[in-house]
mmCIF file of C-alpha atoms in Angstrom:
data_model
loop_
_atom_site.group_PDB
_atom_site.id
_atom_site.type_symbol
_atom_site.label_atom_id
_atom_site.label_comp_id
_atom_site.label_asym_id
_atom_site.label_seq_id
_atom_site.Cartn_x
_atom_site.Cartn_y
_atom_site.Cartn_z
ATOM 1 C CA UNK C 1 -0.056 0.273 0.007
ATOM 2 C CA UNK C 2 1.230 3.714 -0.495
ATOM 3 C CA UNK C 3 0.105 6.865 0.692
ATOM 4 C CA UNK C 4 -2.608 8.575 -2.070
ATOM 5 C CA UNK C 5 -0.991 11.766 -0.984
ATOM 6 C CA UNK C 6 2.620 10.858 -1.267
ATOM 7 C CA UNK C 7 1.744 9.350 -4.975
ATOM 8 C CA UNK C 8 -0.172 12.351 -5.710
ATOM 9 C CA UNK C 9 2.778 14.187 -4.846
ATOM 10 C CA UNK C 10 5.092 12.663 -7.167
ATOM 11 C CA UNK C 11 2.931 13.170 -10.060
ATOM 12 C CA UNK C 12 2.729 16.972 -9.084
ATOM 13 C CA UNK C 13 6.569 17.430 -9.224
ATOM 14 C CA UNK C 14 7.304 16.261 -12.257
ATOM 15 C CA UNK C 15 4.201 17.474 -14.722
ATOM 16 C CA UNK C 16 4.253 21.067 -14.044
ATOM 17 C CA UNK C 17 0.684 21.839 -13.279
ATOM 18 C CA UNK C 18 -0.497 19.256 -15.997
ATOM 19 C CA UNK C 19 1.668 20.680 -18.876
ATOM 20 C CA UNK C 20 4.014 17.574 -19.157
ATOM 21 C CA UNK C 21 1.959 14.635 -19.887
ATOM 22 C CA UNK C 22 4.529 11.720 -21.148
ATOM 23 C CA UNK C 23 6.850 10.106 -19.369
ATOM 24 C CA UNK C 24 8.488 6.763 -18.107
ATOM 25 C CA UNK C 25 7.896 5.470 -15.128
ATOM 26 C CA UNK C 26 11.011 3.792 -13.763
ATOM 27 C CA UNK C 27 10.441 0.991 -10.559
ATOM 28 C CA UNK C 28 13.572 -0.315 -8.898
ATOM 29 C CA UNK C 29 13.038 -2.844 -6.210
ATOM 30 C CA UNK C 30 16.426 -3.044 -4.820
ATOM 31 C CA UNK C 31 16.551 0.795 -3.825
ATOM 32 C CA UNK C 32 12.888 1.069 -3.440
ATOM 33 C CA UNK C 33 12.209 3.780 -5.803
ATOM 34 C CA UNK C 34 10.019 5.172 -8.591
ATOM 35 C CA UNK C 35 11.977 7.522 -10.581
ATOM 36 C CA UNK C 36 11.076 9.530 -13.544
ATOM 37 C CA UNK C 37 12.685 12.026 -15.678
ATOM 38 C CA UNK C 38 10.819 14.649 -18.673
ATOM 39 C CA UNK C 39 11.733 17.647 -20.308
ATOM 40 C CA UNK C 40 9.813 20.827 -21.286
ATOM 41 C CA UNK C 41 9.349 23.288 -23.624
ATOM 42 C CA UNK C 42 11.834 22.419 -26.592
ATOM 43 C CA UNK C 43 13.748 20.681 -24.035
ATOM 44 C CA UNK C 44 15.075 24.393 -22.068
ATOM 45 C CA UNK C 45 13.865 22.454 -18.933
ATOM 46 C CA UNK C 46 14.852 19.201 -17.928
ATOM 47 C CA UNK C 47 13.428 17.609 -14.762
ATOM 48 C CA UNK C 48 14.621 13.941 -12.542
ATOM 49 C CA UNK C 49 12.195 13.118 -9.835
ATOM 50 C CA UNK C 50 12.207 10.234 -7.841
ATOM 51 C CA UNK C 51 9.871 8.656 -4.961
ATOM 52 C CA UNK C 52 11.676 6.825 -2.021
ATOM 53 C CA UNK C 53 10.285 3.923 -0.033
ATOM 54 C CA UNK C 54 8.490 2.843 -2.902
ATOM 55 C CA UNK C 55 7.295 -0.527 -2.748
ATOM 56 C CA UNK C 56 4.281 -1.036 -5.120
ATOM 57 C CA UNK C 57 4.201 -3.339 -8.009
ATOM 58 C CA UNK C 58 6.904 -5.809 -7.015
ATOM 59 C CA UNK C 59 9.617 -6.028 -9.731
ATOM 60 C CA UNK C 60 11.613 -3.713 -11.873
ATOM 61 C CA UNK C 61 9.936 -2.246 -14.682
ATOM 62 C CA UNK C 62 9.452 0.569 -16.854
ATOM 63 C CA UNK C 63 5.862 2.048 -17.030
ATOM 64 C CA UNK C 64 5.179 4.461 -20.351
ATOM 65 C CA UNK C 65 2.564 6.905 -19.062
ATOM 66 C CA UNK C 66 1.171 9.803 -21.663
ATOM 67 C CA UNK C 67 -1.907 10.646 -19.822
ATOM 68 C CA UNK C 68 -0.200 11.823 -16.249
ATOM 69 C CA UNK C 69 -3.126 14.826 -16.248
ATOM 70 C CA UNK C 70 -5.767 11.435 -15.712
ATOM 71 C CA UNK C 71 -3.689 10.054 -12.804
ATOM 72 C CA UNK C 72 -4.682 12.671 -10.252
ATOM 73 C CA UNK C 73 -8.386 12.281 -10.818
ATOM 74 C CA UNK C 74 -8.514 8.399 -10.613
ATOM 75 C CA UNK C 75 -7.321 8.808 -7.230
ATOM 76 C CA UNK C 76 -10.075 11.253 -5.957
ATOM 77 C CA UNK C 77 -12.649 8.480 -4.810
ATOM 78 C CA UNK C 78 -10.058 6.943 -2.595
ATOM 79 C CA UNK C 79 -9.272 6.914 1.165
ATOM 80 C CA UNK C 80 -5.647 7.635 2.692
ATOM 81 C CA UNK C 81 -4.105 4.402 1.415
ATOM 82 C CA UNK C 82 -4.176 2.864 -2.078
ATOM 83 C CA UNK C 83 -2.961 -0.351 -3.684
ATOM 84 C CA UNK C 84 -1.144 -0.408 -6.774
ATOM 85 C CA UNK C 85 -0.984 -3.559 -9.428
ATOM 86 C CA UNK C 86 0.568 -4.161 -12.698
ATOM 87 C CA UNK C 87 -1.586 -5.443 -15.535
ATOM 88 C CA UNK C 88 0.987 -7.433 -18.420
ATOM 89 C CA UNK C 89 0.630 -9.306 -21.241
ATOM 90 C CA UNK C 90 3.845 -11.226 -21.476
ATOM 91 C CA UNK C 91 6.317 -8.534 -21.324
ATOM 92 C CA UNK C 92 4.249 -5.893 -22.174
ATOM 93 C CA UNK C 93 2.876 -3.365 -19.468
ATOM 94 C CA UNK C 94 -0.856 -2.584 -20.198
ATOM 95 C CA UNK C 95 -1.930 -0.876 -17.131
ATOM 96 C CA UNK C 96 -2.231 -0.694 -13.525
ATOM 97 C CA UNK C 97 -4.981 -0.722 -10.972
ATOM 98 C CA UNK C 98 -5.386 1.534 -8.173
ATOM 99 C CA UNK C 99 -7.472 -0.143 -5.578
ATOM 100 C CA UNK C 100 -8.689 -0.036 -1.892
ATOM 101 C CA UNK C 101 -11.166 -1.719 0.327
ATOM 102 C CA UNK C 102 -14.210 -0.137 -1.570
ATOM 103 C CA UNK C 103 -13.402 1.387 -5.158
ATOM 104 C CA UNK C 104 -10.938 0.316 -7.784
ATOM 105 C CA UNK C 105 -9.843 2.316 -10.912
ATOM 106 C CA UNK C 106 -7.262 1.541 -13.889
ATOM 107 C CA UNK C 107 -4.844 3.725 -15.684
ATOM 108 C CA UNK C 108 -3.703 2.461 -18.898
ATOM 109 C CA UNK C 109 -0.127 2.495 -20.087
ATOM 110 C CA UNK C 110 0.928 3.670 -23.181
ATOM 111 C CA UNK C 111 3.308 1.999 -25.791
ATOM 112 C CA UNK C 112 6.733 2.889 -24.760
ATOM 113 C CA UNK C 113 7.822 3.773 -28.661
ATOM 114 C CA UNK C 114 5.584 7.129 -28.303
ATOM 115 C CA UNK C 115 7.168 8.438 -25.085
ATOM 116 C CA UNK C 116 10.138 10.277 -25.563
ATOM 117 C CA UNK C 117 13.318 9.366 -24.346
ATOM 118 C CA UNK C 118 15.007 11.716 -21.960
ATOM 119 C CA UNK C 119 19.084 10.996 -22.038
ATOM 120 C CA UNK C 120 21.507 12.904 -19.861
ATOM 121 C CA UNK C 121 22.136 16.798 -20.926
ATOM 122 C CA UNK C 122 25.352 18.596 -21.260
ATOM 123 C CA UNK C 123 23.381 20.798 -18.906
ATOM 124 C CA UNK C 124 23.426 18.547 -16.294
ATOM 125 C CA UNK C 125 26.907 18.918 -16.218
ATOM 126 C CA UNK C 126 27.562 22.320 -15.601
ATOM 127 C CA UNK C 127 30.138 24.416 -13.458
ATOM 128 C CA UNK C 128 27.944 26.415 -11.216
ATOM 129 C CA UNK C 129 29.144 30.327 -9.859
ATOM 130 C CA UNK C 130 27.078 30.685 -6.992
ATOM 131 C CA UNK C 131 24.493 28.726 -4.992
ATOM 132 C CA UNK C 132 21.004 30.763 -3.312
ATOM 133 C CA UNK C 133 19.203 29.161 -0.435
ATOM 134 C CA UNK C 134 15.440 28.697 -1.444
ATOM 135 C CA UNK C 135 14.349 29.583 1.834
ATOM 136 C CA UNK C 136 9.937 29.238 2.811
ATOM 137 C CA UNK C 137 10.669 33.284 3.265
ATOM 138 C CA UNK C 138 12.688 33.793 -0.405
ATOM 139 C CA UNK C 139 10.373 31.453 -2.031
ATOM 140 C CA UNK C 140 7.251 33.132 -0.027
ATOM 141 C CA UNK C 141 8.490 36.677 -1.458
ATOM 142 C CA UNK C 142 9.316 35.580 -4.859
ATOM 143 C CA UNK C 143 5.823 34.290 -5.620
ATOM 144 C CA UNK C 144 4.292 37.253 -4.257
ATOM 145 C CA UNK C 145 5.947 39.197 -6.645
ATOM 146 C CA UNK C 146 5.199 36.681 -9.212
ATOM 147 C CA UNK C 147 1.603 37.205 -8.453
ATOM 148 C CA UNK C 148 2.063 41.170 -8.645
ATOM 149 C CA UNK C 149 3.180 40.967 -11.937
ATOM 150 C CA UNK C 150 1.460 37.806 -13.424
ATOM 151 C CA UNK C 151 1.842 39.747 -16.805
ATOM 152 C CA UNK C 152 5.854 38.771 -17.019
ATOM 153 C CA UNK C 153 7.289 35.936 -18.899
ATOM 154 C CA UNK C 154 10.994 35.835 -17.164
ATOM 155 C CA UNK C 155 13.258 36.915 -14.707
ATOM 156 C CA UNK C 156 16.858 37.980 -14.115
ATOM 157 C CA UNK C 157 19.542 36.770 -12.200
ATOM 158 C CA UNK C 158 22.830 39.952 -11.962
ATOM 159 C CA UNK C 159 24.604 41.052 -8.822
ATOM 160 C CA UNK C 160 24.563 44.811 -7.722
ATOM 161 C CA UNK C 161 26.912 46.910 -7.396
ATOM 162 C CA UNK C 162 27.132 46.047 -3.849
ATOM 163 C CA UNK C 163 28.012 42.616 -5.091
ATOM 164 C CA UNK C 164 24.370 41.050 -3.768
ATOM 165 C CA UNK C 165 22.669 38.364 -6.189
ATOM 166 C CA UNK C 166 19.330 40.008 -7.523
ATOM 167 C CA UNK C 167 16.360 37.989 -8.977
ATOM 168 C CA UNK C 168 14.353 41.095 -11.044
ATOM 169 C CA UNK C 169 10.857 39.724 -11.812
ATOM 170 C CA UNK C 170 9.645 42.160 -14.992
ATOM 171 C CA UNK C 171 12.076 44.270 -16.889
ATOM 172 C CA UNK C 172 15.333 45.522 -16.043
ATOM 173 C CA UNK C 173 15.247 48.647 -18.070
ATOM 174 C CA UNK C 174 14.667 52.140 -16.572
ATOM 175 C CA UNK C 175 11.165 53.179 -16.164
ATOM 176 C CA UNK C 176 9.175 50.121 -16.082
ATOM 177 C CA UNK C 177 6.944 47.766 -13.874
ATOM 178 C CA UNK C 178 9.208 45.441 -11.684
ATOM 179 C CA UNK C 179 10.331 44.107 -8.415
ATOM 180 C CA UNK C 180 13.674 43.244 -7.101
ATOM 181 C CA UNK C 181 14.606 40.682 -4.388
ATOM 182 C CA UNK C 182 18.166 40.350 -2.210
ATOM 183 C CA UNK C 183 18.885 36.667 -2.737
ATOM 184 C CA UNK C 184 20.682 34.817 0.205
ATOM 185 C CA UNK C 185 23.719 33.368 -1.182
ATOM 186 C CA UNK C 186 24.829 29.923 0.510
ATOM 187 C CA UNK C 187 27.911 29.750 2.208
ATOM 188 C CA UNK C 188 30.767 28.193 -0.151
ATOM 189 C CA UNK C 189 31.478 28.889 -3.951
ATOM 190 C CA UNK C 190 31.059 32.052 -5.448
ATOM 191 C CA UNK C 191 32.735 33.131 -8.480
ATOM 192 C CA UNK C 192 29.742 34.636 -9.954
ATOM 193 C CA UNK C 193 30.986 37.963 -11.934
ATOM 194 C CA UNK C 194 27.201 39.332 -11.907
ATOM 195 C CA UNK C 195 26.202 39.072 -15.822
ATOM 196 C CA UNK C 196 22.947 39.815 -16.257
ATOM 197 C CA UNK C 197 20.942 36.269 -17.248
ATOM 198 C CA UNK C 198 17.259 35.969 -17.870
ATOM 199 C CA UNK C 199 15.479 32.580 -17.617
ATOM 200 C CA UNK C 200 11.021 31.819 -18.455
ATOM 201 C CA UNK C 201 9.462 32.191 -15.106
ATOM 202 C CA UNK C 202 6.584 29.923 -15.428
ATOM 203 C CA UNK C 203 8.642 26.402 -15.117
ATOM 204 C CA UNK C 204 9.876 27.829 -11.748
ATOM 205 C CA UNK C 205 6.707 29.017 -10.151
ATOM 206 C CA UNK C 206 5.194 25.601 -11.143
ATOM 207 C CA UNK C 207 8.091 23.349 -9.564
ATOM 208 C CA UNK C 208 9.022 25.689 -6.354
ATOM 209 C CA UNK C 209 4.297 25.452 -5.914
ATOM 210 C CA UNK C 210 5.210 21.773 -6.208
ATOM 211 C CA UNK C 211 7.615 21.475 -3.881
ATOM 212 C CA UNK C 212 6.394 23.891 -1.234
ATOM 213 C CA UNK C 213 6.313 21.453 1.544
ATOM 214 C CA UNK C 214 9.912 20.492 0.825
ATOM 215 C CA UNK C 215 12.829 21.957 3.294
ATOM 216 C CA UNK C 216 14.797 24.816 2.027
ATOM 217 C CA UNK C 217 15.920 24.029 -1.833
ATOM 218 C CA UNK C 218 19.249 24.952 -3.384
ATOM 219 C CA UNK C 219 19.272 26.771 -6.601
ATOM 220 C CA UNK C 220 22.773 26.658 -8.431
ATOM 221 C CA UNK C 221 23.641 29.128 -11.161
ATOM 222 C CA UNK C 222 26.030 28.288 -13.920
ATOM 223 C CA UNK C 223 27.237 31.813 -15.377
ATOM 224 C CA UNK C 224 28.670 30.041 -18.002
ATOM 225 C CA UNK C 225 26.452 27.911 -19.428
ATOM 226 C CA UNK C 226 23.485 29.858 -18.792
ATOM 227 C CA UNK C 227 21.236 27.556 -16.757
ATOM 228 C CA UNK C 228 19.994 27.197 -13.178
ATOM 229 C CA UNK C 229 19.176 23.752 -11.385
ATOM 230 C CA UNK C 230 16.743 23.326 -8.606
ATOM 231 C CA UNK C 231 17.102 20.798 -6.093
ATOM 232 C CA UNK C 232 15.018 19.361 -3.380
ATOM 233 C CA UNK C 233 15.621 16.985 -1.092
ATOM 234 C CA UNK C 234 13.916 14.828 1.876
ATOM 235 C CA UNK C 235 13.417 11.182 3.199
ATOM 236 C CA UNK C 236 10.745 10.807 0.809
ATOM 237 C CA UNK C 237 11.330 12.759 -2.709
ATOM 238 C CA UNK C 238 14.944 13.856 -4.495
ATOM 239 C CA UNK C 239 14.265 16.256 -7.074
ATOM 240 C CA UNK C 240 16.498 17.942 -9.832
ATOM 241 C CA UNK C 241 15.059 20.261 -12.361
ATOM 242 C CA UNK C 242 17.484 22.274 -15.222
ATOM 243 C CA UNK C 243 16.359 25.621 -16.605
ATOM 244 C CA UNK C 244 18.147 26.818 -19.597
ATOM 245 C CA UNK C 245 18.136 30.663 -19.925
ATOM 246 C CA UNK C 246 17.146 32.657 -22.709
ATOM 247 C CA UNK C 247 18.921 32.766 -25.659
ATOM 248 C CA UNK C 248 20.339 36.720 -26.152
#
């Protein structure tokens, strides 16, 4: 059995508010993990999400999922815990059932050939210049700033004249609507020269909301590669996300 809310959390952490539909779930019994990787926006964002302590299905298996937005509604009729069982024909995964003592639903799997493969990309090997502590306070301010400027499609990172790292929502040009937040730098390496780098904001907002219950995450900025990596980890999940900057 698995907690329904924990299973929903796994889906939320990779689906980006139901914008990412097609992924492959990988179950490894030895490590008791359920893992998936995926890409969004012409591969400008890559994610890798692992659920720990996963003991359903009872075998090592890859499950192709093409209808991620359907999974959460299929879980709605259930109470706190559910059981997951594979439906197979030979080596082919047809789908899986979700059940408790009073209800059962079924999720059909896709053909593995229609799920886009996600290979390890160069951005995952980037060298990072500075790390930002994604504390509850900073993330809360960032989300409120976004709510105030809902029309903006990006945010910028730079250093000010005092050497502090700033996150700028809106345009950085004079006489424009914008909010500037000072970012808390983690102790350690800071080789960031401070050049302004601009990133899409929608994916970042979605992943911050999906990980709101996690302890402080870490945002690492690669100035040379034009990428940010966001990591969250606790005893239930390991989550990593890589977002490429806008092309100048």
